[in-house]
Amino acid sequence: MRGLGISRKNSALIVGAGLLMSSLVHANELAPIPSYQQGLEQFQAERAKSAQKPNLTDADKKLMADSAKALAAAMQDPGLKAGARAPDFTLVNAHGEPVTLSEMLQRGPVILTFYRGAWCPYCNLQLKMLRESLPHFQRHGGQLVAVTPQRPDKSLAQVEKDHYSFEILSDLDSAVMQAYGLYFEVPADLSEVYKNKLGVDLAEYNGEGRQVLPIPGTFVIDTRGIVRGAFADTDYRKRMEPAEIVRVLETMPSMKLQ
């Protein structure tokens, strides 16, 4: 090393600096963005193998299928579209504190997702995927907010159980679901199947007389309150991929975090 004018001590310092830089690069690397579709396929495969299956009759299955077809026919193109202005709102979070969309948008873009409730396994799968994707969203300044018709105490139990660090807001009068074009009322006979066969009492979650749900939908909203990306489908198994959310956030370069 002397022939190059570098002492053994300096050589060690250079190697150490290189290792430090390498460790910093790795520290800044993020885990891959999870795939909702892959998680869904795994969940469905495990569910098919499970010995515990709901005791649904052929009539129950037909009712559920017919209800799904009727909803798809009634709401053929649900939800706001890209380019629309996102309606502002104030809702309470899991701790009963008010949260206002426009105030959040002052701090950065918002990923706003609507889900059915803590009882829905597909919603839980999506929320966990979004939780794992938070570092990718935050790299672009994105904030995650979830809206559900369920009561705040149900959301609080969910936050504590699954360690959610993002806001979960309760749409207790259904006004926000309506404003975003996702609201529908669950037919009484289908509610009975949910309650008696699936063990899901919507009134217990949402409050007395509130047999209501949102079509699951996700909206990526820029700081001006404009929807830049949107996904909603009457098939509750379909959700917006976290990678697509990141792609939309990447179109807002002014909000990228350095």
mmCIF file of C-alpha atoms in Angstrom:
data_model
loop_
_atom_site.group_PDB
_atom_site.id
_atom_site.type_symbol
_atom_site.label_atom_id
_atom_site.label_comp_id
_atom_site.label_asym_id
_atom_site.label_seq_id
_atom_site.Cartn_x
_atom_site.Cartn_y
_atom_site.Cartn_z
ATOM 1 C CA MET A 1 0.000 0.000 0.000
ATOM 2 C CA ARG A 2 3.027 2.349 0.526
ATOM 3 C CA GLY A 3 3.669 2.406 -3.194
ATOM 4 C CA LEU A 4 0.297 4.107 -3.633
ATOM 5 C CA GLY A 5 1.023 6.618 -0.933
ATOM 6 C CA ILE A 6 -1.607 5.140 1.401
ATOM 7 C CA SER A 7 -0.650 3.940 4.859
ATOM 8 C CA ARG A 8 -2.056 0.796 6.394
ATOM 9 C CA LYS A 9 -3.920 2.979 8.914
ATOM 10 C CA ASN A 10 -5.456 5.138 6.194
ATOM 11 C CA SER A 11 -6.353 2.019 4.249
ATOM 12 C CA ALA A 12 -8.267 0.698 7.236
ATOM 13 C CA LEU A 13 -10.098 4.022 7.552
ATOM 14 C CA ILE A 14 -11.093 3.941 3.889
ATOM 15 C CA VAL A 15 -12.365 0.367 4.193
ATOM 16 C CA GLY A 16 -14.295 1.304 7.345
ATOM 17 C CA ALA A 17 -15.843 4.308 5.619
ATOM 18 C CA GLY A 18 -16.882 2.106 2.730
ATOM 19 C CA LEU A 19 -18.552 -0.379 5.044
ATOM 20 C CA LEU A 20 -20.357 2.469 6.802
ATOM 21 C CA MET A 21 -21.663 3.863 3.509
ATOM 22 C CA SER A 22 -22.769 0.375 2.472
ATOM 23 C CA SER A 23 -24.649 -0.116 5.744
ATOM 24 C CA LEU A 24 -26.361 3.280 5.343
ATOM 25 C CA VAL A 25 -27.490 2.367 1.827
ATOM 26 C CA HIS A 26 -28.932 -0.922 3.084
ATOM 27 C CA ALA A 27 -30.592 0.875 6.000
ATOM 28 C CA ASN A 28 -32.362 3.155 3.515
ATOM 29 C CA GLU A 29 -33.586 0.247 1.398
ATOM 30 C CA LEU A 30 -37.214 -0.709 1.864
ATOM 31 C CA ALA A 31 -38.756 -4.146 1.873
ATOM 32 C CA PRO A 32 -40.549 -4.997 -1.386
ATOM 33 C CA ILE A 33 -44.046 -3.600 -1.782
ATOM 34 C CA PRO A 34 -46.471 -6.394 -0.791
ATOM 35 C CA SER A 35 -48.962 -7.696 -3.344
ATOM 36 C CA TYR A 36 -52.611 -7.780 -2.301
ATOM 37 C CA GLN A 37 -53.401 -10.270 -5.067
ATOM 38 C CA GLN A 38 -50.754 -12.693 -3.848
ATOM 39 C CA GLY A 39 -51.984 -12.312 -0.281
ATOM 40 C CA LEU A 40 -55.549 -12.915 -1.452
ATOM 41 C CA GLU A 41 -54.610 -16.101 -3.294
ATOM 42 C CA GLN A 42 -52.777 -17.405 -0.233
ATOM 43 C CA PHE A 43 -55.698 -16.517 2.032
ATOM 44 C CA GLN A 44 -58.206 -18.237 -0.251
ATOM 45 C CA ALA A 45 -56.033 -21.351 -0.508
ATOM 46 C CA GLU A 46 -55.760 -21.579 3.274
ATOM 47 C CA ARG A 47 -59.473 -20.969 3.657
ATOM 48 C CA ALA A 48 -60.278 -23.780 1.209
ATOM 49 C CA LYS A 49 -58.244 -26.202 3.326
ATOM 50 C CA SER A 50 -59.809 -25.085 6.601
ATOM 51 C CA ALA A 51 -62.175 -27.475 8.336
ATOM 52 C CA GLN A 52 -64.166 -24.540 9.720
ATOM 53 C CA LYS A 53 -66.553 -23.402 7.019
ATOM 54 C CA PRO A 54 -69.801 -21.421 7.384
ATOM 55 C CA ASN A 55 -72.924 -23.572 7.448
ATOM 56 C CA LEU A 56 -74.534 -22.020 4.389
ATOM 57 C CA THR A 57 -77.431 -23.705 2.632
ATOM 58 C CA ASP A 58 -77.857 -23.624 -1.134
ATOM 59 C CA ALA A 59 -80.564 -21.016 -0.578
ATOM 60 C CA ASP A 60 -78.145 -18.862 1.445
ATOM 61 C CA LYS A 61 -75.505 -19.097 -1.276
ATOM 62 C CA LYS A 62 -78.044 -18.191 -3.952
ATOM 63 C CA LEU A 63 -79.203 -15.201 -1.923
ATOM 64 C CA MET A 64 -75.635 -13.956 -1.538
ATOM 65 C CA ALA A 65 -74.902 -14.447 -5.232
ATOM 66 C CA ASP A 66 -78.135 -12.737 -6.293
ATOM 67 C CA SER A 67 -77.452 -9.824 -3.910
ATOM 68 C CA ALA A 68 -73.965 -9.398 -5.363
ATOM 69 C CA LYS A 69 -75.366 -9.330 -8.912
ATOM 70 C CA ALA A 70 -78.050 -6.809 -7.921
ATOM 71 C CA LEU A 71 -75.461 -4.520 -6.321
ATOM 72 C CA ALA A 72 -73.196 -4.716 -9.368
ATOM 73 C CA ALA A 73 -76.145 -3.832 -11.605
ATOM 74 C CA ALA A 74 -77.266 -0.941 -9.390
ATOM 75 C CA MET A 75 -73.753 0.513 -8.960
ATOM 76 C CA GLN A 76 -72.010 -0.240 -12.232
ATOM 77 C CA ASP A 77 -69.360 2.461 -11.877
ATOM 78 C CA PRO A 78 -68.972 3.231 -8.163
ATOM 79 C CA GLY A 79 -66.779 5.818 -6.531
ATOM 80 C CA LEU A 80 -65.127 9.090 -7.507
ATOM 81 C CA LYS A 81 -62.826 9.084 -10.522
ATOM 82 C CA ALA A 82 -59.366 10.500 -11.063
ATOM 83 C CA GLY A 83 -59.619 14.231 -11.652
ATOM 84 C CA ALA A 84 -62.578 14.734 -9.306
ATOM 85 C CA ARG A 85 -62.334 16.987 -6.271
ATOM 86 C CA ALA A 86 -62.364 14.969 -3.054
ATOM 87 C CA PRO A 87 -65.170 16.105 -0.726
ATOM 88 C CA ASP A 88 -63.802 17.452 2.546
ATOM 89 C CA PHE A 89 -65.019 15.931 5.810
ATOM 90 C CA THR A 90 -64.432 15.688 9.527
ATOM 91 C CA LEU A 91 -64.852 12.294 11.209
ATOM 92 C CA VAL A 92 -63.877 10.918 14.600
ATOM 93 C CA ASN A 93 -60.988 8.472 14.883
ATOM 94 C CA ALA A 94 -60.707 5.361 17.051
ATOM 95 C CA HIS A 95 -60.097 7.571 20.107
ATOM 96 C CA GLY A 96 -63.117 9.795 19.439
ATOM 97 C CA GLU A 97 -60.964 12.706 18.216
ATOM 98 C CA PRO A 98 -61.985 14.707 15.124
ATOM 99 C CA VAL A 99 -59.859 14.381 11.990
ATOM 100 C CA THR A 100 -60.355 16.677 8.973
ATOM 101 C CA LEU A 101 -59.247 15.692 5.480
ATOM 102 C CA SER A 102 -58.306 19.223 4.360
ATOM 103 C CA GLU A 103 -56.058 19.654 7.396
ATOM 104 C CA MET A 104 -54.250 16.410 6.601
ATOM 105 C CA LEU A 105 -53.780 17.497 2.995
ATOM 106 C CA GLN A 106 -51.829 20.520 4.225
ATOM 107 C CA ARG A 107 -49.157 18.048 5.341
ATOM 108 C CA GLY A 108 -49.087 15.911 2.199
ATOM 109 C CA PRO A 109 -51.138 13.668 -0.101
ATOM 110 C CA VAL A 110 -53.639 11.285 1.445
ATOM 111 C CA ILE A 111 -54.402 7.665 0.631
ATOM 112 C CA LEU A 112 -58.062 7.375 1.618
ATOM 113 C CA THR A 113 -59.439 3.841 1.790
ATOM 114 C CA PHE A 114 -62.963 2.726 2.668
ATOM 115 C CA TYR A 115 -63.527 -0.692 4.218
ATOM 116 C CA ARG A 116 -66.489 -2.651 5.549
ATOM 117 C CA GLY A 117 -65.395 -3.346 9.119
ATOM 118 C CA ALA A 118 -63.136 -5.309 11.447
ATOM 119 C CA TRP A 119 -65.291 -8.402 10.813
ATOM 120 C CA CYS A 120 -64.318 -8.555 7.110
ATOM 121 C CA PRO A 121 -61.286 -10.821 6.426
ATOM 122 C CA TYR A 122 -60.666 -9.257 3.014
ATOM 123 C CA CYS A 123 -60.608 -5.792 4.585
ATOM 124 C CA ASN A 124 -58.188 -7.003 7.247
ATOM 125 C CA LEU A 125 -55.940 -8.480 4.577
ATOM 126 C CA GLN A 126 -55.930 -5.185 2.688
ATOM 127 C CA LEU A 127 -55.279 -3.088 5.800
ATOM 128 C CA LYS A 128 -52.315 -5.247 6.771
ATOM 129 C CA MET A 129 -50.891 -4.906 3.259
ATOM 130 C CA LEU A 130 -51.320 -1.141 3.487
ATOM 131 C CA ARG A 131 -49.668 -1.122 6.913
ATOM 132 C CA GLU A 132 -46.668 -2.961 5.474
ATOM 133 C CA SER A 133 -46.581 -0.460 2.598
ATOM 134 C CA LEU A 134 -46.512 2.626 4.823
ATOM 135 C CA PRO A 135 -42.740 3.236 4.434
ATOM 136 C CA HIS A 136 -43.212 3.346 0.649
ATOM 137 C CA PHE A 137 -46.122 5.788 0.975
ATOM 138 C CA GLN A 138 -44.242 7.948 3.474
ATOM 139 C CA ARG A 139 -41.217 8.153 1.167
ATOM 140 C CA HIS A 140 -43.468 10.180 -1.132
ATOM 141 C CA GLY A 141 -45.123 12.149 1.688
ATOM 142 C CA GLY A 142 -48.262 9.965 1.633
ATOM 143 C CA GLN A 143 -50.540 9.598 4.646
ATOM 144 C CA LEU A 144 -52.900 6.643 5.048
ATOM 145 C CA VAL A 145 -56.454 7.137 6.332
ATOM 146 C CA ALA A 146 -59.143 4.441 6.544
ATOM 147 C CA VAL A 147 -62.896 5.085 6.771
ATOM 148 C CA THR A 148 -65.453 2.547 7.992
ATOM 149 C CA PRO A 149 -69.109 2.638 9.096
ATOM 150 C CA GLN A 150 -68.240 0.842 12.352
ATOM 151 C CA ARG A 151 -68.266 2.536 15.754
ATOM 152 C CA PRO A 152 -65.007 3.998 17.159
ATOM 153 C CA ASP A 153 -64.792 1.356 19.911
ATOM 154 C CA LYS A 154 -64.703 -1.379 17.271
ATOM 155 C CA SER A 155 -61.966 0.522 15.448
ATOM 156 C CA LEU A 156 -60.000 1.002 18.660
ATOM 157 C CA ALA A 157 -60.023 -2.741 19.333
ATOM 158 C CA GLN A 158 -58.792 -3.265 15.779
ATOM 159 C CA VAL A 159 -56.017 -0.659 16.134
ATOM 160 C CA GLU A 160 -54.791 -2.248 19.365
ATOM 161 C CA LYS A 161 -54.976 -5.802 18.032
ATOM 162 C CA ASP A 162 -53.239 -5.180 14.711
ATOM 163 C CA HIS A 163 -50.991 -2.279 15.801
ATOM 164 C CA TYR A 164 -52.207 0.164 13.173
ATOM 165 C CA SER A 165 -50.372 3.475 13.265
ATOM 166 C CA PHE A 166 -52.665 5.189 10.742
ATOM 167 C CA GLU A 167 -56.012 6.850 11.377
ATOM 168 C CA ILE A 168 -59.215 4.791 11.253
ATOM 169 C CA LEU A 169 -62.258 7.054 11.061
ATOM 170 C CA SER A 170 -65.913 6.215 11.731
ATOM 171 C CA ASP A 171 -68.549 7.437 9.250
ATOM 172 C CA LEU A 172 -71.412 7.256 11.731
ATOM 173 C CA ASP A 173 -74.044 8.969 9.573
ATOM 174 C CA SER A 174 -72.847 7.488 6.243
ATOM 175 C CA ALA A 175 -72.402 10.984 4.762
ATOM 176 C CA VAL A 176 -68.820 10.437 3.623
ATOM 177 C CA MET A 177 -69.566 7.053 2.034
ATOM 178 C CA GLN A 178 -72.379 8.763 0.139
ATOM 179 C CA ALA A 179 -70.193 11.718 -0.904
ATOM 180 C CA TYR A 180 -67.589 9.359 -2.360
ATOM 181 C CA GLY A 181 -70.186 7.277 -4.211
ATOM 182 C CA LEU A 182 -69.676 4.058 -2.237
ATOM 183 C CA TYR A 183 -72.711 3.810 0.083
ATOM 184 C CA PHE A 184 -75.282 1.043 -0.101
ATOM 185 C CA GLU A 185 -77.842 -0.526 2.210
ATOM 186 C CA VAL A 186 -77.636 -4.234 2.907
ATOM 187 C CA PRO A 187 -80.956 -6.054 2.206
ATOM 188 C CA ALA A 188 -82.691 -7.352 5.331
ATOM 189 C CA ASP A 189 -82.571 -10.995 4.242
ATOM 190 C CA LEU A 190 -78.848 -10.757 3.509
ATOM 191 C CA SER A 191 -78.280 -9.106 6.909
ATOM 192 C CA GLU A 192 -79.961 -12.103 8.512
ATOM 193 C CA VAL A 193 -77.607 -14.501 6.717
ATOM 194 C CA TYR A 194 -74.650 -12.386 7.849
ATOM 195 C CA LYS A 195 -75.896 -12.477 11.428
ATOM 196 C CA ASN A 196 -77.198 -16.026 11.767
ATOM 197 C CA LYS A 197 -74.851 -17.931 9.453
ATOM 198 C CA LEU A 198 -71.658 -15.866 9.387
ATOM 199 C CA GLY A 199 -71.808 -14.448 12.905
ATOM 200 C CA VAL A 200 -71.632 -10.844 11.683
ATOM 201 C CA ASP A 201 -74.199 -8.538 13.286
ATOM 202 C CA LEU A 202 -73.907 -5.272 11.377
ATOM 203 C CA ALA A 203 -75.950 -3.439 14.010
ATOM 204 C CA GLU A 204 -73.432 -4.492 16.653
ATOM 205 C CA TYR A 205 -70.615 -2.973 14.627
ATOM 206 C CA ASN A 206 -72.331 0.015 13.031
ATOM 207 C CA GLY A 207 -75.054 0.875 15.528
ATOM 208 C CA GLU A 208 -78.745 0.075 15.760
ATOM 209 C CA GLY A 209 -80.592 0.263 12.462
ATOM 210 C CA ARG A 210 -77.453 0.829 10.387
ATOM 211 C CA GLN A 211 -77.428 -2.090 7.965
ATOM 212 C CA VAL A 212 -75.084 -0.154 5.697
ATOM 213 C CA LEU A 213 -71.703 -0.742 4.068
ATOM 214 C CA PRO A 214 -69.349 0.966 1.646
ATOM 215 C CA ILE A 215 -68.195 -0.596 -1.550
ATOM 216 C CA PRO A 216 -64.488 -0.980 -0.767
ATOM 217 C CA GLY A 217 -62.648 1.858 -2.486
ATOM 218 C CA THR A 218 -59.314 3.651 -2.367
ATOM 219 C CA PHE A 219 -58.493 7.191 -3.484
ATOM 220 C CA VAL A 220 -55.077 8.845 -3.755
ATOM 221 C CA ILE A 221 -55.627 12.569 -3.172
ATOM 222 C CA ASP A 222 -53.072 15.304 -3.858
ATOM 223 C CA THR A 223 -52.492 18.348 -1.651
ATOM 224 C CA ARG A 224 -54.947 20.420 -3.718
ATOM 225 C CA GLY A 225 -57.718 17.945 -2.912
ATOM 226 C CA ILE A 226 -57.810 16.366 -6.371
ATOM 227 C CA VAL A 227 -58.186 12.603 -6.761
ATOM 228 C CA ARG A 228 -55.163 11.362 -8.736
ATOM 229 C CA GLY A 229 -55.841 7.649 -8.481
ATOM 230 C CA ALA A 230 -59.018 5.704 -7.693
ATOM 231 C CA PHE A 231 -60.246 2.136 -7.391
ATOM 232 C CA ALA A 232 -63.658 0.798 -6.334
ATOM 233 C CA ASP A 233 -65.398 -2.465 -7.157
ATOM 234 C CA THR A 234 -68.631 -4.054 -5.979
ATOM 235 C CA ASP A 235 -66.683 -7.321 -5.704
ATOM 236 C CA TYR A 236 -65.405 -6.840 -2.145
ATOM 237 C CA ARG A 237 -62.509 -9.217 -2.782
ATOM 238 C CA LYS A 238 -60.905 -6.765 -5.221
ATOM 239 C CA ARG A 239 -58.745 -3.952 -3.838
ATOM 240 C CA MET A 240 -56.250 -1.394 -5.122
ATOM 241 C CA GLU A 241 -52.718 -2.747 -5.132
ATOM 242 C CA PRO A 242 -50.202 -0.947 -2.869
ATOM 243 C CA ALA A 243 -47.801 -0.788 -5.841
ATOM 244 C CA GLU A 244 -50.431 1.151 -7.822
ATOM 245 C CA ILE A 245 -50.813 3.600 -4.930
ATOM 246 C CA VAL A 246 -47.053 4.159 -4.949
ATOM 247 C CA ARG A 247 -47.117 4.656 -8.723
ATOM 248 C CA VAL A 248 -49.735 7.397 -8.332
ATOM 249 C CA LEU A 249 -47.767 9.050 -5.523
ATOM 250 C CA GLU A 250 -44.720 9.066 -7.769
ATOM 251 C CA THR A 251 -46.627 11.360 -10.169
ATOM 252 C CA MET A 252 -46.564 14.017 -7.426
ATOM 253 C CA PRO A 253 -42.792 14.727 -7.423
ATOM 254 C CA SER A 254 -43.108 17.975 -5.482
ATOM 255 C CA MET A 255 -44.216 15.983 -2.419
ATOM 256 C CA LYS A 256 -41.366 13.455 -2.448
ATOM 257 C CA LEU A 257 -39.365 13.342 0.752
ATOM 258 C CA GLN A 258 -35.618 13.704 0.391
#
